[in-house]
Coordinates of C-alpha atoms (C1' of nucleotides) in Angstrom, one line a residue:
Chain A
M30 CA 10.2 68.7 -30.8
E31 CA 9.6 67.1 -34.2
T32 CA 13.2 67.5 -35.2
L33 CA 14.7 66.7 -31.8
A34 CA 12.7 63.6 -30.9
P35 CA 10.3 62.6 -33.6
E36 CA 9.8 59.2 -32.1
L37 CA 8.1 60.8 -29.1
L38 CA 5.4 62.0 -31.4
I39 CA 4.9 58.7 -33.1
K40 CA 5.1 56.2 -30.4
Q41 CA 3.3 57.4 -27.3
K42 CA 2.1 54.0 -26.5
K43 CA -0.4 53.8 -23.7
E44 CA 1.7 51.7 -21.3
I45 CA -0.9 51.0 -18.7
I46 CA 0.5 47.9 -17.1
K47 CA -2.0 46.4 -14.8
D48 CA -0.5 44.7 -11.8
L49 CA -1.7 41.4 -10.5
P50 CA -3.2 41.8 -7.0
A51 CA -0.7 41.4 -4.1
L52 CA -0.1 38.0 -2.6
E53 CA -0.6 37.4 1.1
N54 CA 2.4 36.4 3.1
A55 CA 4.8 36.9 0.2
E56 CA 7.1 39.6 1.6
N57 CA 9.9 37.1 2.2
G58 CA 9.7 35.4 -1.2
V59 CA 7.6 32.6 -2.5
V60 CA 7.9 29.0 -3.6
M61 CA 5.3 28.1 -6.2
R62 CA 4.8 25.4 -8.8
L63 CA 3.5 24.4 -12.1
A64 CA 2.1 20.9 -12.0
P65 CA 1.3 19.7 -15.5
N66 CA 0.3 16.2 -16.5
P67 CA 2.8 15.2 -19.2
S68 CA 0.1 13.8 -21.4
G69 CA 0.7 16.4 -24.1
P70 CA 2.2 19.8 -24.7
L71 CA 0.7 22.9 -23.1
H72 CA -2.2 24.7 -24.7
I73 CA -3.6 28.2 -24.3
G74 CA -5.6 27.2 -21.3
H75 CA -2.5 26.0 -19.4
T76 CA -0.7 29.3 -20.1
R77 CA -2.7 31.0 -17.4
M78 CA -1.3 28.9 -14.6
A79 CA 2.2 29.2 -16.1
I80 CA 2.1 33.0 -16.5
L81 CA 0.4 33.8 -13.2
N82 CA 2.8 31.6 -11.2
D83 CA 5.8 32.9 -13.0
E84 CA 4.7 36.5 -12.6
Y85 CA 4.4 36.1 -8.8
V86 CA 7.7 34.4 -8.4
K87 CA 9.4 37.1 -10.5
R88 CA 7.7 39.7 -8.4
Y89 CA 8.4 38.4 -4.9
G90 CA 11.5 36.4 -5.6
G91 CA 11.8 32.8 -4.8
K92 CA 11.5 29.6 -6.7
L93 CA 9.3 28.1 -9.3
I94 CA 9.2 24.4 -9.6
V95 CA 7.9 22.4 -12.5
R96 CA 6.5 19.2 -11.2
M97 CA 5.5 16.6 -13.8
E98 CA 2.5 14.8 -12.4
D99 CA 3.1 11.6 -14.2
T100 CA 1.5 9.1 -11.9
N101 CA -0.9 7.5 -14.5
P102 CA 1.2 5.6 -17.0
P103 CA -1.5 5.2 -19.7
T104 CA -1.9 8.9 -20.1
V105 CA 1.8 9.8 -20.1
L106 CA 3.2 10.9 -23.4
P107 CA 7.0 10.5 -23.2
E108 CA 7.6 13.4 -25.6
A109 CA 5.5 15.7 -23.5
Y110 CA 8.1 16.2 -20.8
K111 CA 10.3 18.0 -23.3
M112 CA 7.5 19.7 -25.1
I113 CA 6.2 21.3 -21.9
L114 CA 9.5 22.7 -21.0
E115 CA 10.0 24.1 -24.5
D116 CA 6.6 25.7 -24.3
L117 CA 7.5 27.3 -21.0
D118 CA 10.8 28.5 -22.4
W119 CA 9.0 30.1 -25.3
L120 CA 6.5 31.7 -22.9
G121 CA 9.4 33.2 -21.0
V122 CA 8.6 31.3 -17.8
K123 CA 11.6 31.1 -15.6
Y124 CA 11.5 27.8 -13.7
H125 CA 14.2 26.8 -11.2
E126 CA 13.7 23.1 -10.8
V127 CA 12.1 20.2 -12.7
V128 CA 11.0 17.1 -10.9
N129 CA 9.0 14.1 -11.9
Q130 CA 6.6 12.5 -9.5
S131 CA 7.3 9.1 -10.9
E132 CA 10.7 9.3 -9.3
R133 CA 9.4 10.0 -5.8
F134 CA 7.4 6.9 -5.1
D135 CA 9.5 5.9 -2.1
I136 CA 8.5 9.1 -0.5
Y137 CA 4.8 8.5 -1.1
Y138 CA 5.2 5.0 0.3
E139 CA 6.7 6.4 3.5
Y140 CA 3.9 8.8 4.1
A141 CA 1.2 6.3 3.2
E142 CA 2.6 4.1 5.9
K143 CA 2.6 7.0 8.4
I144 CA -1.0 7.8 7.6
L145 CA -2.0 4.2 8.0
A146 CA -0.1 3.8 11.3
A147 CA -1.8 6.8 12.7
G148 CA -5.2 5.4 11.8
H149 CA -6.0 8.1 9.2
G150 CA -6.2 5.7 6.4
Y151 CA -7.2 2.1 5.6
M152 CA -6.6 -0.6 3.1
C153 CA -9.8 -1.2 1.2
S154 CA -10.7 -4.2 -0.9
C155 CA -14.2 -3.1 -1.8
E156 CA -15.2 -3.1 -5.4
S157 CA -14.8 0.5 -6.5
E158 CA -18.4 1.0 -7.5
A159 CA -19.8 -0.4 -4.3
W160 CA -17.4 1.7 -2.2
R161 CA -18.5 4.9 -4.0
K162 CA -22.1 4.0 -3.5
L163 CA -21.5 3.7 0.3
K164 CA -19.8 7.1 0.3
D165 CA -22.8 8.6 -1.5
E166 CA -24.9 7.4 1.4
K167 CA -22.5 8.6 4.0
K168 CA -21.8 5.0 5.0
E169 CA -18.5 3.5 6.1
C170 CA -17.2 0.5 4.2
P171 CA -16.4 -2.5 6.2
H172 CA -12.6 -1.9 5.9
R173 CA -12.8 1.6 7.3
S174 CA -12.6 0.4 10.9
T175 CA -9.7 -2.0 10.3
A176 CA -7.0 -1.7 13.0
P177 CA -3.8 0.2 11.9
E178 CA -1.6 -2.9 12.5
V179 CA -3.7 -4.9 10.1
N180 CA -3.7 -2.1 7.6
L181 CA 0.1 -1.9 7.8
E182 CA 0.3 -5.6 7.1
L183 CA -1.9 -5.3 4.1
W184 CA 0.1 -2.4 2.9
K185 CA 3.3 -4.3 3.1
K186 CA 1.8 -7.1 1.3
L187 CA 0.6 -4.7 -1.4
L188 CA 4.1 -3.3 -1.8
A189 CA 5.5 -6.9 -1.9
G190 CA 3.3 -7.7 -4.8
G191 CA 0.9 -9.8 -2.9
F192 CA -2.2 -8.4 -4.6
K193 CA -3.5 -8.1 -8.1
V194 CA -4.7 -4.9 -9.8
H195 CA -8.0 -3.5 -8.3
E196 CA -7.8 -6.0 -5.5
I197 CA -7.0 -3.4 -2.9
S198 CA -6.2 0.2 -2.5
M199 CA -5.1 2.6 0.2
V200 CA -7.6 5.2 1.2
V201 CA -7.2 8.4 3.2
K202 CA -10.0 9.0 5.7
T203 CA -11.6 12.5 5.7
D204 CA -15.1 12.7 7.1
I205 CA -17.5 10.1 5.8
N206 CA -20.4 12.3 7.0
H207 CA -19.0 15.4 5.2
P208 CA -22.0 17.2 3.6
N209 CA -19.9 17.6 0.4
P210 CA -19.8 14.2 -1.3
A211 CA -16.8 15.3 -3.3
V212 CA -14.7 15.4 -0.1
R213 CA -15.5 12.1 1.6
D214 CA -12.6 9.6 1.8
F215 CA -10.4 9.4 -1.2
V216 CA -8.2 6.7 -2.6
A217 CA -4.5 7.6 -2.2
M218 CA -2.6 4.6 -3.6
R219 CA -3.5 1.9 -6.1
M220 CA -1.9 -0.7 -8.2
V221 CA -1.0 -0.1 -11.9
E222 CA 0.4 -2.8 -14.1
E223 CA 1.2 -0.8 -17.3
P224 CA 4.8 0.1 -17.4
H225 CA 5.7 3.7 -16.9
P226 CA 7.5 5.4 -19.7
L227 CA 10.2 6.6 -17.3
T228 CA 10.4 4.0 -14.6
G229 CA 9.2 0.9 -16.4
T230 CA 8.0 -1.8 -14.1
K231 CA 10.1 -0.7 -11.2
Y232 CA 7.0 0.3 -9.2
K233 CA 3.6 -1.2 -9.2
V234 CA 1.9 0.8 -6.5
Y235 CA 1.0 4.3 -7.7
P236 CA -0.1 7.4 -5.8
L237 CA -3.2 9.3 -6.8
Y238 CA -3.4 13.0 -7.4
N239 CA -4.5 14.4 -4.1
F240 CA -2.1 12.3 -2.1
S241 CA 1.1 13.0 -4.0
V242 CA 0.2 16.6 -4.5
A243 CA -0.3 17.2 -0.8
I244 CA 3.0 15.5 0.1
D245 CA 5.0 17.2 -2.6
D246 CA 3.6 20.6 -2.0
H247 CA 4.7 20.4 1.6
L248 CA 8.0 18.7 1.1
M249 CA 9.0 21.1 -1.7
G250 CA 8.2 24.0 0.6
M251 CA 5.3 25.5 -1.3
T252 CA 4.2 28.8 0.1
H253 CA 1.5 29.5 -2.4
V254 CA -0.6 27.2 -4.5
L255 CA -2.2 29.0 -7.4
R256 CA -4.4 26.9 -9.5
G257 CA -7.8 26.7 -11.1
K258 CA -11.1 26.6 -9.3
D259 CA -11.7 23.1 -10.4
H260 CA -9.3 22.1 -7.6
L261 CA -11.4 23.7 -4.9
N262 CA -12.6 20.4 -3.6
N263 CA -9.1 18.8 -4.0
T264 CA -7.8 21.5 -1.8
I265 CA -10.2 20.5 0.9
R266 CA -9.1 16.9 0.6
Q267 CA -5.4 17.8 0.6
I268 CA -5.9 19.8 3.7
Y269 CA -6.8 16.6 5.6
V270 CA -3.4 15.3 4.8
Y271 CA -1.8 18.5 6.0
D272 CA -3.7 18.3 9.2
Y273 CA -2.9 14.6 9.8
M274 CA 0.8 15.3 9.3
G275 CA 0.7 18.5 11.3
W276 CA 2.0 20.5 8.4
P277 CA 1.6 24.3 8.0
K278 CA -0.6 25.1 5.0
P279 CA 0.4 27.2 2.0
V280 CA -1.8 30.0 0.8
F281 CA -4.3 28.5 -1.7
I282 CA -5.6 30.6 -4.5
H283 CA -8.1 29.4 -7.0
Y284 CA -8.8 31.4 -10.2
G285 CA -11.9 30.9 -12.2
W286 CA -12.9 28.6 -15.0
V287 CA -11.9 29.7 -18.4
S288 CA -14.0 28.6 -21.3
I289 CA -12.2 28.7 -24.6
E290 CA -14.4 28.5 -27.7
D291 CA -13.6 27.6 -31.3
T292 CA -10.4 25.8 -30.4
V293 CA -9.4 22.2 -30.2
L294 CA -7.7 21.6 -26.8
S295 CA -8.4 18.1 -25.8
T296 CA -5.0 16.3 -25.6
R297 CA -6.6 12.9 -26.2
Q298 CA -8.6 14.1 -29.2
I299 CA -5.6 15.9 -30.7
K300 CA -3.4 12.9 -30.2
A301 CA -5.8 10.6 -32.0
A302 CA -6.4 13.1 -34.8
I303 CA -2.6 13.5 -35.4
G304 CA -2.4 9.7 -35.6
E305 CA -5.1 9.7 -38.3
G306 CA -3.2 12.4 -40.2
Q307 CA -6.0 15.0 -39.6
Y308 CA -3.5 17.4 -38.1
T309 CA 0.1 17.8 -39.2
G310 CA 1.3 17.7 -35.6
W311 CA 1.0 19.3 -32.2
D312 CA 1.8 22.6 -33.7
D313 CA -0.8 22.5 -36.4
V314 CA -2.1 26.0 -36.7
R315 CA -5.7 25.0 -36.3
L316 CA -4.9 23.9 -32.7
G317 CA -4.8 25.9 -29.5
T318 CA -1.4 24.5 -28.4
V319 CA 1.3 26.8 -27.4
S320 CA 3.5 25.6 -30.2
A321 CA 0.7 26.3 -32.7
L322 CA 0.3 29.8 -31.4
A323 CA 4.1 30.3 -31.7
R324 CA 4.0 29.0 -35.3
R325 CA 1.2 31.4 -36.1
G326 CA 3.1 34.5 -34.9
I327 CA 1.4 35.1 -31.6
A328 CA 4.0 36.7 -29.4
P329 CA 4.6 35.3 -26.0
G330 CA 4.4 38.8 -24.6
A331 CA 0.8 39.0 -25.8
I332 CA -0.2 35.9 -23.9
R333 CA 1.6 37.2 -20.8
Q334 CA -0.2 40.5 -21.0
Y335 CA -3.5 38.8 -21.6
W336 CA -3.4 36.8 -18.4
N337 CA -1.9 39.6 -16.4
D338 CA -4.8 41.7 -17.5
V339 CA -7.3 39.0 -16.6
G340 CA -5.7 38.4 -13.2
A341 CA -6.5 35.6 -10.8
K342 CA -10.0 36.2 -9.6
A343 CA -12.4 33.4 -9.0
V344 CA -14.9 34.5 -11.7
D345 CA -15.5 32.2 -14.6
I346 CA -14.6 33.9 -17.8
R347 CA -14.7 33.5 -21.6
F348 CA -11.4 33.5 -23.2
S349 CA -11.3 36.2 -25.9
W350 CA -9.2 35.7 -29.0
E351 CA -10.2 39.2 -30.0
N352 CA -8.5 40.7 -26.9
L353 CA -5.5 38.5 -27.3
Y354 CA -5.1 39.5 -30.9
A355 CA -5.3 43.2 -30.0
M356 CA -2.4 42.7 -27.6
N357 CA -0.6 40.7 -30.1
R358 CA -1.0 43.4 -32.8
D359 CA 0.4 46.0 -30.4
I360 CA 3.5 43.9 -30.0
I361 CA 4.1 42.7 -33.6
D362 CA 3.0 45.9 -35.4
N363 CA 6.3 47.6 -34.5
D364 CA 8.5 45.0 -36.1
A365 CA 6.4 43.6 -38.9
V366 CA 7.5 44.7 -42.3
R367 CA 4.7 45.7 -44.7
L368 CA 4.4 43.7 -47.8
F369 CA 2.0 43.3 -50.7
F370 CA -0.1 40.2 -51.1
V371 CA -2.8 39.8 -53.7
R372 CA -5.3 37.2 -53.1
D373 CA -7.2 35.7 -56.0
P374 CA -4.9 37.6 -58.4
H375 CA -5.8 38.6 -62.0
A376 CA -3.3 39.8 -64.5
R377 CA -3.7 43.2 -66.0
P378 CA -1.4 44.5 -68.8
I379 CA -0.2 48.1 -68.4
T380 CA -0.3 50.5 -71.3
G381 CA 1.0 54.0 -71.7
I382 CA 4.4 53.5 -70.2
E383 CA 7.5 51.2 -70.8
K384 CA 9.3 51.6 -67.5
L385 CA 7.9 51.7 -64.0
H386 CA 9.7 52.1 -60.7
S387 CA 8.3 51.6 -57.2
S388 CA 10.0 52.4 -54.0
A389 CA 8.4 52.2 -50.6
P390 CA 9.5 52.0 -47.0
L391 CA 9.1 48.5 -45.4
H392 CA 7.5 50.1 -42.4
P393 CA 5.7 53.4 -42.4
E394 CA 6.9 54.5 -39.0
R395 CA 10.4 53.0 -39.1
P396 CA 12.4 54.2 -42.0
E397 CA 15.5 52.5 -40.6
L398 CA 14.1 49.1 -41.7
G399 CA 14.8 50.1 -45.2
K400 CA 12.9 50.2 -48.5
R401 CA 12.0 47.8 -51.2
E402 CA 12.3 48.7 -54.8
V403 CA 10.6 47.2 -57.8
N404 CA 11.5 47.9 -61.4
M405 CA 9.5 46.8 -64.4
E406 CA 10.2 47.2 -68.1
G407 CA 8.8 46.4 -71.5
D408 CA 5.4 44.7 -71.6
I409 CA 4.5 45.3 -68.0
E410 CA 1.9 43.2 -66.3
V411 CA 0.6 43.5 -62.8
W412 CA -1.7 41.4 -60.7
L413 CA -4.6 42.8 -58.7
T414 CA -7.1 41.1 -56.5
S415 CA -10.5 40.2 -58.0
E416 CA -12.2 42.1 -55.2
D417 CA -10.6 45.4 -56.2
L418 CA -11.2 44.8 -59.9
E419 CA -14.9 44.2 -59.4
M420 CA -15.2 47.5 -57.6
A421 CA -13.4 49.4 -60.3
K422 CA -15.7 50.6 -63.1
P423 CA -14.3 51.2 -66.7
G424 CA -12.9 54.6 -67.0
S425 CA -12.3 55.0 -63.3
I426 CA -8.9 55.6 -61.8
L427 CA -7.0 53.3 -59.5
R428 CA -4.0 54.2 -57.4
L429 CA -1.6 51.3 -57.4
K430 CA 0.1 52.0 -54.1
D431 CA 3.7 53.3 -54.5
L432 CA 3.5 52.7 -58.2
G433 CA 1.3 55.1 -60.1
N434 CA -2.2 56.0 -61.2
F435 CA -4.0 54.0 -63.8
E436 CA -7.2 54.3 -65.7
I437 CA -9.3 51.2 -66.3
Q438 CA -9.6 50.5 -70.0
G439 CA -11.3 47.2 -70.5
T440 CA -8.8 44.6 -69.2
E441 CA -5.9 47.0 -69.5
L442 CA -4.6 49.6 -67.1
K443 CA -3.5 52.8 -68.7
Y444 CA -0.8 54.8 -66.9
I445 CA -1.8 58.4 -66.3
G446 CA 0.9 59.7 -64.0
N447 CA 2.0 59.5 -60.5
D448 CA 0.4 62.4 -58.8
L449 CA -1.1 61.7 -55.4
D450 CA -3.7 64.3 -56.0
V451 CA -5.9 61.6 -57.6
L452 CA -6.6 60.3 -54.1
K453 CA -8.4 63.5 -53.3
K454 CA -10.5 63.0 -56.4
G455 CA -11.6 59.7 -55.0
A456 CA -9.2 57.2 -56.6
K457 CA -9.0 54.0 -54.7
I458 CA -5.7 52.7 -53.4
V459 CA -5.1 49.1 -54.3
H460 CA -2.3 46.7 -53.8
W461 CA -0.6 44.9 -56.6
V462 CA 2.3 42.6 -57.4
G463 CA 4.6 42.4 -60.3
P464 CA 5.7 39.5 -62.4
D465 CA 8.4 38.3 -60.1
S466 CA 6.1 37.6 -57.2
F467 CA 5.6 34.2 -55.5
D468 CA 2.7 31.9 -55.2
T469 CA 1.7 32.1 -51.6
E470 CA -0.7 30.1 -49.5
V471 CA -2.0 31.5 -46.2
L472 CA -3.3 28.9 -43.8
M473 CA -6.0 30.4 -41.6
P474 CA -6.7 29.2 -38.0
D475 CA -10.0 27.8 -39.0
G476 CA -8.3 25.5 -41.4
S477 CA -9.2 27.3 -44.6
R478 CA -6.5 28.3 -47.1
I479 CA -6.2 31.6 -49.0
T480 CA -4.0 31.6 -52.1
G481 CA -2.5 34.5 -53.9
L482 CA 0.7 36.2 -54.9
A483 CA 3.2 37.8 -52.5
E484 CA 5.6 40.3 -53.7
K485 CA 9.2 39.3 -54.3
T486 CA 10.6 40.9 -51.2
T487 CA 8.6 38.5 -49.1
M488 CA 11.2 35.8 -49.7
Y489 CA 13.7 37.7 -47.6
Y490 CA 11.5 37.5 -44.5
L491 CA 10.9 33.8 -44.1
G492 CA 10.5 32.9 -40.5
K493 CA 9.3 36.4 -39.6
V494 CA 6.0 37.9 -38.8
V495 CA 5.1 40.4 -41.5
Q496 CA 2.0 42.4 -42.4
F497 CA 0.4 41.8 -45.7
E498 CA -1.2 45.2 -46.2
R499 CA -5.0 45.3 -46.1
F500 CA -4.9 41.6 -45.3
G501 CA -3.4 41.0 -41.9
F502 CA -0.4 39.8 -40.0
V503 CA 1.1 36.5 -41.0
K504 CA 4.0 34.4 -40.0
L505 CA 6.0 33.4 -43.1
D506 CA 6.7 29.8 -42.4
S507 CA 8.6 28.4 -45.3
A508 CA 9.0 28.2 -49.1
S509 CA 9.0 25.0 -51.1
T510 CA 11.8 24.4 -53.7
N511 CA 9.6 25.7 -56.5
G512 CA 9.2 29.0 -54.6
R513 CA 5.8 28.6 -53.2
I514 CA 5.5 30.4 -49.9
I515 CA 3.5 29.0 -46.9
A516 CA 2.3 31.5 -44.4
Y517 CA 0.2 31.3 -41.3
F518 CA -2.4 33.9 -40.4
A519 CA -1.8 35.5 -37.0
N520 CA -4.4 38.2 -36.8
K521 CA -5.9 41.1 -38.6
Chain B
rG24 C1' -29.3 14.7 -6.0
rC25 C1' -25.5 16.8 -2.8
rU26 C1' -21.5 20.4 -2.1
rC27 C1' -18.6 24.4 -3.3
rC28 C1' -17.3 28.9 -6.2
rC29 C1' -18.9 33.0 -8.9
rG30 C1' -22.3 37.2 -10.9
rU31 C1' -19.8 45.4 -13.0
rA32 C1' -20.8 47.4 -20.6
rG33 C1' -20.4 42.3 -26.4
rU34 C1' -15.4 40.4 -24.0
rG35 C1' -12.1 41.1 -19.9
rU36 C1' -11.1 44.5 -15.9
rA37 C1' -10.8 48.7 -11.7
rG38 C1' -13.6 49.5 -7.7
rU39 C1' -13.9 46.6 -0.5
rG40 C1' -19.7 52.4 2.6
rG41 C1' -19.6 58.6 0.5
rC42 C1' -14.3 61.0 -4.3
rC43 C1' -18.9 56.2 -8.8
rA44 C1' -24.7 60.1 -12.9
rA45 C1' -18.6 53.8 -12.1
rU46 C1' -11.9 53.0 -14.3
rC47 C1' -9.0 51.1 -18.2
rA48 C1' -8.3 47.8 -22.3
rU49 C1' -10.8 45.4 -26.2
rG50 C1' -15.1 46.0 -29.5
rA51 C1' -18.7 48.7 -32.5
rA52 C1' -20.0 53.5 -35.0
rG53 C1' -18.2 58.2 -36.8
rC54 C1' -14.5 62.0 -37.8
rC55 C1' -9.2 63.4 -38.4
rC56 C1' -4.5 61.7 -40.1
rU57 C1' -1.9 58.2 -43.1
rC58 C1' -0.3 56.3 -50.6
rU59 C1' -2.9 49.7 -46.0
rC60 C1' -9.2 47.9 -44.2
rG61 C1' -2.6 48.5 -39.9
rA62 C1' -0.7 52.2 -36.5
rG63 C1' -1.8 57.1 -34.3
rG64 C1' -5.5 61.2 -32.7
rC65 C1' -10.5 62.6 -31.3
rU66 C1' -15.8 61.7 -30.4
rU67 C1' -19.8 58.5 -29.4
rC68 C1' -22.2 53.7 -27.7
rG69 C1' -22.4 50.3 -23.9
rA70 C1' -22.5 47.6 -17.3
rC71 C1' -23.1 47.3 -11.1
rG72 C1' -28.6 40.0 -12.3
rC73 C1' -33.4 40.8 -9.3
rG74 C1' -35.9 41.8 -4.6
rG75 C1' -35.6 43.0 0.3
rA76 C1' -32.7 44.6 4.8
rU77 C1' -28.9 47.6 7.5
rU78 C1' -27.3 52.9 6.9
rC79 C1' -27.8 59.8 6.6
rG80 C1' -25.5 57.2 2.4
rA81 C1' -24.4 50.5 -1.0
rA82 C1' -21.5 48.3 -7.0
rU83 C1' -19.2 47.8 -2.2
rU84 C1' -22.4 44.7 4.2
rC85 C1' -26.5 40.9 5.3
rC86 C1' -30.7 37.7 3.7
rG87 C1' -33.6 35.5 -0.2
rC88 C1' -34.2 34.6 -5.2
rC89 C1' -32.5 34.1 -10.1
rG90 C1' -28.5 33.0 -13.3
rG91 C1' -23.6 30.8 -14.7
rG92 C1' -19.7 27.4 -13.6
rA93 C1' -17.2 23.4 -11.1
rG94 C1' -16.6 18.9 -8.1
rC95 C1' -18.7 14.2 -6.4
rA96 C1' -12.9 8.5 -10.4
rC97 C1' -8.3 2.9 -8.3
rC98 C1' -7.7 10.8 -14.1
rA99 C1' -4.8 15.0 -13.2

RNA sequence: GCUCCCGUAGUGUAGUGGCCAAUCAUGAAGCCCUCUCGAGGCUUCGACGCGGAUUCGAAUUCCGCCGGGAGCACCA
């Protein structure tokens, strides 16, 4: 066995792939959607809806539509359209169509008119605060009983530009006596003067979330709507539109709230902070954006597995970086080359030998990835981390990994052979770098920086995820012209 | 205040009346292995929020309580 198939002995990975629960009414394929607001790129929180929807579409076959919900010009970030799609691509999400709500206004107008004509909506010129107060008290506002013909006239006047901002809006009736205040009548269309990044000033009358979503979900043939629990009340409101129009309803699934600690996620905050130069950009490794995770060496497969594992139940959960990192480690461990990195390095001259040679595999389980060789001659000096040096008492023996055994003599290291038996006598294995190493700076997710020396070979793996032994997995980002390496910490 | 959702180990998760003195992953502790504090192997720790009811039998059903979360925008 060992000679025939050694890989079977080494890599018996526990491949327990947990399946998402089955979807109702999905036997004949599904149509699902991702409906991001293009106010910024995706962050770790958004990846749940992306992965879950993608997983189901892949499983049952069908179509995944990306629908940019860009109906509020002030919050639209023009670059976000592209960034979101790049994030999805990186995540391995297969979408079949991309549509922008900002280009579908004529459709929303058509349905607004139908709703008004049928008496299911009204044109309201109440001051918004007063209107809300009436709703709280389950009282109708004076416009709620306006005749459809009058409403239609007002609607036409609105479209023709006959009103100013905030002067009038179109409201969809639900049930003014509904026990749940979150569900009573909602504004469906309103005027916006700010130009839209995509359509400019072509339209002035904008739909609001619940209205455009209900219409689009139906028109685009959605069979399943899988979104967060925070939309529970929105679903109830949207169902009123379905019922007014006599549309069949998709299957609605609401997964629980995810609380993500220790991570900056607020698009608005990030945007402001980038402007102030506090972050280098949307992919600053301190952020929880998808691009930041990518930059840090988090594998898309780890994120996918994480959400698959969590599933789509309605329980509120805490996001666990620890669990994500464990999944990430599983994935990257196999390909990450092992290299030496010495933090807070201190030089130590070597005595007792003129020539030293080190040869070690780049990956302990994968000899095919090759070896790295180090040759040193003459007045040899190596660098060790202060942490190891503090532990080592004078006269004790250190095993410099893949190099040799050394006795501590003051600030010098005396070569005493290369026999691994010293390990059995309690010699400690430490990591080291030679004179041709590179200054390296590792940026940690918390914003701190760890500086040290990385061995020469590191330079050949720029752009890759590697393991700095006894330190952790890092993504080697770049090297400046003077040879300083910048790396980002992924996980231990 | 009103309404809704939820409640299994530290974190997630399986479990839909008996197979549960509760699954798996992650975590922690220990041992083995390994020239890494990684990987791998083994062992251990750790949970059904509480109280009633139904039942021969409940983590699974019902009621009450407690606890957590969300929504109540001319944001999405």
